[in-house]
Each structure stands twice: as structure tokens, then as C-alpha cells.
Amino acid sequence: MVLKIFFPSCCSSAESGVLVGRWISEQSSAVILAVLHFPFIPAQVKQYLSEVQRVTKVGVSVLGSWSNSKQEKEESLSEFFQDLGIIFSHEPWIQISKEGDSKFWSCSTLQKHFDHPKEEEIILVYYDQRKVMLSHLHPPLDMAPSADHRADDASKLAAIFDTVAKSKVLFLTDRYDEGPIKLTHWQSDGVEASILVELMKQASVPACMLLTFLLSLVSGVCRSRVLKLWPLSFLWSKLSTCEQLGHRLQHLQVISSNKKAQNQAQLMRKANIFVSLLIDVALGVLLVSWLYRKNRIGHLADTLIPVADHVAEELQDLLQWLMGAPAGLKMNRALDQVLGRFFLYHIHLWISYIHLMSPFIEMILWYVGLSACLGLTVALCILSDIIALLTFHIYCFYVYGARLYCLKIYGLSSLWRLFRGKKWNVLRQRVDSCSYDLDQLFIGTLLFTILLFLLPTTALYYLVFTLLRLLVVVVQGLIHLLVDLIDSLPLYSIILRLCRSYRLAAGVKFRVLEQQDGKPLRLLMQINPLSYGSVVQTYRLPTYSCYPKDSWTSLCKKLFLGELIYPWKHKGEKQD
Amino acid sequence: MEERRYRSASGVPIALRCLQHSASCRELAVRCPRLQLRSLSAVTSAVWLAAYGLFVLSENSMVLSAAIFFSLIGLIIYLHFVKIDQESLLVIGSLGIQVTSSYASGKESTTFIEMGRVKDVVINEAIHMQKVIYYLCILLQDPGDPQGVSEVVPLFQSSKPRLDCLIEVYKSCQEILEQTKTAPQSN
């Protein structure tokens, strides 16, 4: 089988020594992690490597020899390296030698168990140690479900990434250390430590504890018995602002927990929630500062009452139109007048109620607007709730119209069955034939005719109010979609993909470097970053998303029958 | 390194280049024809003439600036996301197969499939619009079922070479794949 040697590009100019790394025999590949320089004592080297193996659980051993000679090939060293091969006894013993500044190295292997050296092809793959160590390999999305032992042989690359990532402890030794072991590998050139970052790290633990304490207080208050009384609990469940605040509270609890993240997914989730909260609050504060400058909120409150009046006037005009001959249709005059007057009276009540509230509107709005500081999503939810409150009369009209229409439809269908001599059997849930008396038939037919001729009027009122209600529902749905988008977008992952694309790896790509006859094949292994779509799909934050409850056909059926529709369902809501 | 001329399924001339880097590593690149200046200027002048006609009708100069803006954006999007200059296949025995598409703006999109996941490379037939065309594809192994195929990855989708070119590529790939399949048995 072809022998593959993964060589770190940072060791290309290292002094002569022995190669330290991991040998993966199933793939016949050697992952070189570092070069150990002369002079060393083999016993100490073996002891050091067994310690590293114990800590990292990676099978690190001495794999071969590396000679970097500035002048012509030195004969004595080759025999020395062969002796080393006997001391460290690794099968196969890899020998890499570089002459001067040449790019083309010669590699050979020594197999002790065979008398004749097999002409095995060798592939030399260069890799960037720092990037491979820091990156996280994402398996293809279709392979994720099969997470059993077969996944081991499925991805050989994962083994290589794993090896380098787990050997972090090996990379901690510094080249300037005075010890018995001198290694060359990737070194961090020192981390620039700023005082602010250090202070933030020190302050984060007490800050987290304080935040946890405050959050436990808040959640304790929320769970108290007082707030669970019937009218209040109904109100909280209907207002979307409360749900959004509860959702954000959960997020804060996730961030402020002092358990360290176990794996990559949890760490990314915490980071995403943190950045999302930060951006949300920043946008909210920006919005608040814009609203309160030049007293825009006062102007908004001043225009609110005229807008509500205008809407009520438009509704009155609409009802007058319906009470006449709408679109040229001829209505039943008596029923028309009754329904029209009934709804007009409601609008009159609504306008009086709004005018009663008008002195307090500005103050309420001023204080409610301040709560937009908690985040842009909260502001959008408040907007959606204000729309719901202002169009409450449309909702009431829709309910009245729908109930009336629904009653009429059920009555009609039942009397239609009587007309044909059939009956609905509740026990058997089917239609049976039935013999009626003459009186029953007479009354039934009379009622059927009355209901049938009154149908167009009721149906028209129902249609008009349903359309208005659907308009309001669509507007609210759009606002909630926007809130959902802000809630679930993994901003930290997207920024990471933009700035440090090697951290999120979908795979690798190979580039063929210059070749020379007789020398092994040279390849450069680079990290292939994840596409933006996969980043969003993998790291999406779960939300209490609102999605349509019914398919189109069931929605149309409900509309036709006059059942009340609540098109958006929130996850976790009780089914009614 | 030779370059041979072939034709694509729709008749445009394409060129195939074979590079042998080593005994078990081969690169096969199919080069599509470049963006023609003729077609580019034809499309641009058509769009701008239409915009000028709208401007004459509506007396609104926004139409002209919108037309310029959209034609620039459209050109950039076309060069960066749609126009593929070269599609190449790098077969490294015992490592895997790498498929690269290079776009006209210089962007390269690469996918690497490990040799353990590759079941075979075959030429398949497909019905495309009103024609039946041949295409080369990689069959991926199903981890649960040794005889099954979990996915089919079609190659050279933008250049669509004809059967003679595909046979060349197929033969080169199969030589290397055979080496890989027979090598473990000799160990």
C-alpha cells in the first residue's frame, strides 16, 4: 500500500533529528507531530513519549529520522540513523533527508521483516499544524446519523485531525526551554495579552455568579402564585412579549451557568447566544435613542388616537356600504339592518373606550417604549401586541360573523338531510335514513328555506370580516418571522466563518506541488471551509418558532365551514 | 502534458488536459470556452437599448442608472457564480478523488472524496431536455450495505463532454482505482 507521510510545514527548516508522531497502520499513514533534536538519551525520550501518550491518549512514538544537511550528504549520519532505527524499533522506519535548500526531499523506508526492500510509493503531504489543530471537522450532514463503529473507517481525515488536536500538550514545550528534550513543532509566538482581556477574564466568574443570582430571583418572582391567577395567566399566554422575554431569560440562564462547555457544539451555542443577545440589546438601545430624541415617541402617541379614529371611521363606512346594496348584490333588508346596527354599536363603544384612554396613552407608551432597551426583538413583539390590541374590534367582529355563519351552515346541512329524509346518527357517526312525521317535515322545510335565503347576507358579512382578520394575521405573522430570524441566526458562527474560516472545516483540499522524477509525490493539504448555508443550518439556535398550524386544504375547509382559525401556532402551546 | 480538443454535448469546443504527477496521481482538467466579447456586448447593448426606450417613454432618468447598476451587478454575479472556466479531477490513489470547479472570476470550489467512500467511477446515461447524454459519475459506498450505493456524484456538469472524451477520463481513472483495489491484497 502507498505510504503517506503528513509533515508539518513549520518543521521544514528544522535541524536534524528524529521524527515524533503517530503511525496509523490501517491507512498506512504517518502523522508527524514534531522533530526531536540531538543530543538526546533514548531512554529519556521513551519515557517522555510514554508520558505524553498517557496524557493525550494518542499513540505517539518515534517514527523515523530527519536529516537536514547544509552541505553534501554526510555518509556517517546515514549509518547513525540506521542504528537509531534499531534502538527505537518502529516498523517501518522512515528516513527523510533534505539537502541544502532543495525543495525535493528523498524519503525511504526500512522494513526489517522483509529481506528485499519493497519499492513502495511514498506520498509526502504538507499540512499547517496550527490550522489543523484549531479546526473542527464537520462530517457531511447525511453521514451524521450513522454514528456507530462504522464511522471509524469511514473518515480517515477525522483521525488525522483528531491526532493533531489531541496532541496539544506536546506543543506546549518551548524551543527555548533548557531540558533534556528539544522539539521543533508549531510554536505560538506568544499571545499578546491585553490588560482589558485579562481583567474581563478575571471578572467573568463573579459576574456570572451575580447574573445567576439575579436570574434566579427573577424566575422565582415569575413563578410565584400571584401571577398564576386565572386572568393574569391568560393574559401572559396571549401576549407575545412575555414569551419573548421568557425565551431571552432562558438564554441568559444558559450563558451564565458556570459549567464549562463540554464540546464544540455547546461552546458554539453559548457564543452564538451571547453575540445574538449583545447585538439585540445594542439595536434596541439604538432604537430607543432614536425614538426618544426630538420627542418622537410623543408624536407617535399623538398620532395613535387619530389613527384609531380613522380606522373606526373606515369600518363605519364599510358597514354603511354593506347595509346598502354592496357590489350590486341584493341583501335581505331586515337582517342586514340588524347586523349592521349591531356592529355599528360596537364600533361606537370602541371609539368611546379609546377616547377614555387617550390622556393616558402618551404616558403608557413612553414607559413601554423604554422596555425596548431590552432588545430589538422585544420592541418588535411590543409592536405586534399593540397591533393586536388596536385591532381587537376586528377580531371581535370576525368571531361574531364566524359564529353566526357557522351556526347557519350547520343548521342548513342538518335540515338538508331532513329534506332528503336522512338523519345524522351520532352513535354510529354516519348518515342513516329516518322517517319523519308530516309536521316535522313541514317545519323543517320552512326553516331550511328561511336559512337558505338568509345565507347570502350572513356569508357576505363573514367574508368581509374574515378578510380583515386575515390581513391583521398576516401582518403579525411577518413581524414574528422577523423576530424568529433575529433569534435564531448564529451570528458568531457566521463571523467566525468570515474571519477565521479554517476553524470550521467541511473537509480538506489537496494541491499538487512541483514534482521531480525519482522523488516522492508532494502535496499540500489545505482546509476546505464550510459553506455559509451549512454553517447556518448546523448552528441554528432553537426557537419557539411560529409556523402555520394547518395545511392550505384544511385552512380552506375551516374557512368554508366557518370554524375559527388561529393560523400561527407556537411550539409548546397546548393544543386546543 | 497533452491537450486534446473535443466537443461538448451542445457542440461547443472544449479541451481536455491530462497530467501525470506520479504513478498513482493523475489530474484531468476540462477547459470550457471563455466568455465571448461578442455575446457580452450583445446582451449589454440590448439591456441598455431597452432602458433607453423606457427612459424616452417615462422621462425618468432613474431608469438609466438602474439599468447600469443592474447590468454591472448581473455581470459580477454571472462571473462569480455561474460561468465555469475549468473543471478538473485529481485522482490520488489511496487518498481520494478531488473535484474542482474554477469560475471565471477566479473562485474555486473544491470537494474531496476519500477513497474509502468511493465505490466506483462509471459512465451513465441521462435524459437532458430533448437529448440523451452521457456523463461521468462517482458512486459512493453505502456504509451499511457493501453492495449498495448511497450517493451518485456527477462530474463535469457544466462542460458536458461527449462520449469520446469521457472514455479517456474513465480509462485514466480506472487505471488508478485498480491499483488501489489490488494493492491491499498484496500486503
GROMACS .gro file of C-alpha atoms in nm, chain B residues 17-96:
model
   80
  593ARG     CA    1  -0.564   1.810  -2.041
  594CYS     CA    2  -0.406   1.505  -1.873
  595LEU     CA    3  -0.122   1.545  -1.625
  596GLN     CA    4   0.051   1.250  -1.466
  597HIS     CA    5   0.217   1.364  -1.144
  598SER     CA    6   0.325   1.022  -1.027
  599ALA     CA    7   0.240   0.655  -1.064
  600SER     CA    8  -0.074   0.688  -0.853
  601CYS     CA    9  -0.168   1.053  -0.905
  602ARG     CA   10  -0.335   1.196  -1.215
  603GLU     CA   11  -0.503   1.524  -1.291
  604LEU     CA   12  -0.763   1.554  -1.568
  605ALA     CA   13  -0.885   1.904  -1.650
  606VAL     CA   14  -1.160   2.002  -1.895
  607ARG     CA   15  -1.147   2.362  -2.009
  608CYS     CA   16  -1.468   2.531  -2.126
  609PRO     CA   17  -1.463   2.814  -2.380
  610ARG     CA   18  -1.409   3.158  -2.233
  611LEU     CA   19  -1.671   3.431  -2.216
  612GLN     CA   20  -1.706   3.577  -2.566
  613LEU     CA   21  -1.681   3.952  -2.606
  614ARG     CA   22  -1.944   3.928  -2.879
  615SER     CA   23  -2.217   3.781  -2.660
  616LEU     CA   24  -2.129   4.009  -2.369
  617SER     CA   25  -2.159   4.325  -2.579
  618ALA     CA   26  -2.477   4.197  -2.743
  619VAL     CA   27  -2.650   4.139  -2.407
  620THR     CA   28  -2.529   4.468  -2.260
  621SER     CA   29  -2.639   4.675  -2.560
  622ALA     CA   30  -2.979   4.502  -2.564
  623VAL     CA   31  -3.035   4.583  -2.197
  624TRP     CA   32  -2.923   4.944  -2.237
  625LEU     CA   33  -3.132   4.999  -2.551
  626ALA     CA   34  -3.439   4.870  -2.367
  627ALA     CA   35  -3.361   5.100  -2.074
  628TYR     CA   36  -3.317   5.397  -2.308
  629GLY     CA   37  -3.650   5.315  -2.472
  630LEU     CA   38  -3.816   5.313  -2.126
  631PHE     CA   39  -3.645   5.644  -2.044
  632VAL     CA   40  -3.781   5.804  -2.359
  633LEU     CA   41  -4.131   5.684  -2.265
  634SER     CA   42  -4.123   5.772  -1.898
  635GLU     CA   43  -3.881   6.074  -1.885
  636ASN     CA   44  -3.732   5.933  -1.565
  637SER     CA   45  -3.353   5.921  -1.553
  638MET     CA   46  -3.362   5.667  -1.271
  639VAL     CA   47  -3.431   5.402  -1.534
  640LEU     CA   48  -3.091   5.458  -1.693
  641SER     CA   49  -2.896   5.447  -1.368
  642ALA     CA   50  -3.092   5.141  -1.258
  643ALA     CA   51  -3.011   4.968  -1.587
  644ILE     CA   52  -2.637   5.042  -1.550
  645PHE     CA   53  -2.638   4.927  -1.190
  646PHE     CA   54  -2.825   4.605  -1.259
  647SER     CA   55  -2.616   4.515  -1.562
  648LEU     CA   56  -2.296   4.558  -1.355
  649ILE     CA   57  -2.435   4.352  -1.068
  650GLY     CA   58  -2.563   4.092  -1.310
  651LEU     CA   59  -2.224   4.062  -1.477
  652ILE     CA   60  -2.045   4.022  -1.145
  653ILE     CA   61  -2.292   3.759  -1.027
  654TYR     CA   62  -2.261   3.574  -1.358
  655LEU     CA   63  -1.882   3.569  -1.348
  656HIS     CA   64  -1.862   3.471  -0.984
  657PHE     CA   65  -2.141   3.216  -0.951
  658VAL     CA   66  -2.239   3.088  -1.294
  659LYS     CA   67  -1.961   3.087  -1.555
  660ILE     CA   68  -1.731   2.791  -1.500
  661ASP     CA   69  -1.394   2.814  -1.677
  662GLN     CA   70  -1.240   2.480  -1.593
  663GLU     CA   71  -1.347   2.160  -1.422
  664SER     CA   72  -1.076   1.926  -1.303
  665LEU     CA   73  -1.050   1.585  -1.145
  666LEU     CA   74  -0.748   1.496  -0.930
  667VAL     CA   75  -0.723   1.124  -0.857
  668ILE     CA   76  -0.471   1.032  -0.586
  669GLY     CA   77  -0.464   0.658  -0.537
  670SER     CA   78  -0.510   0.558  -0.171
  671LEU     CA   79  -0.605   0.914  -0.068
  672GLY     CA   80  -0.910   1.006  -0.267
   0.00000   0.00000   0.00000
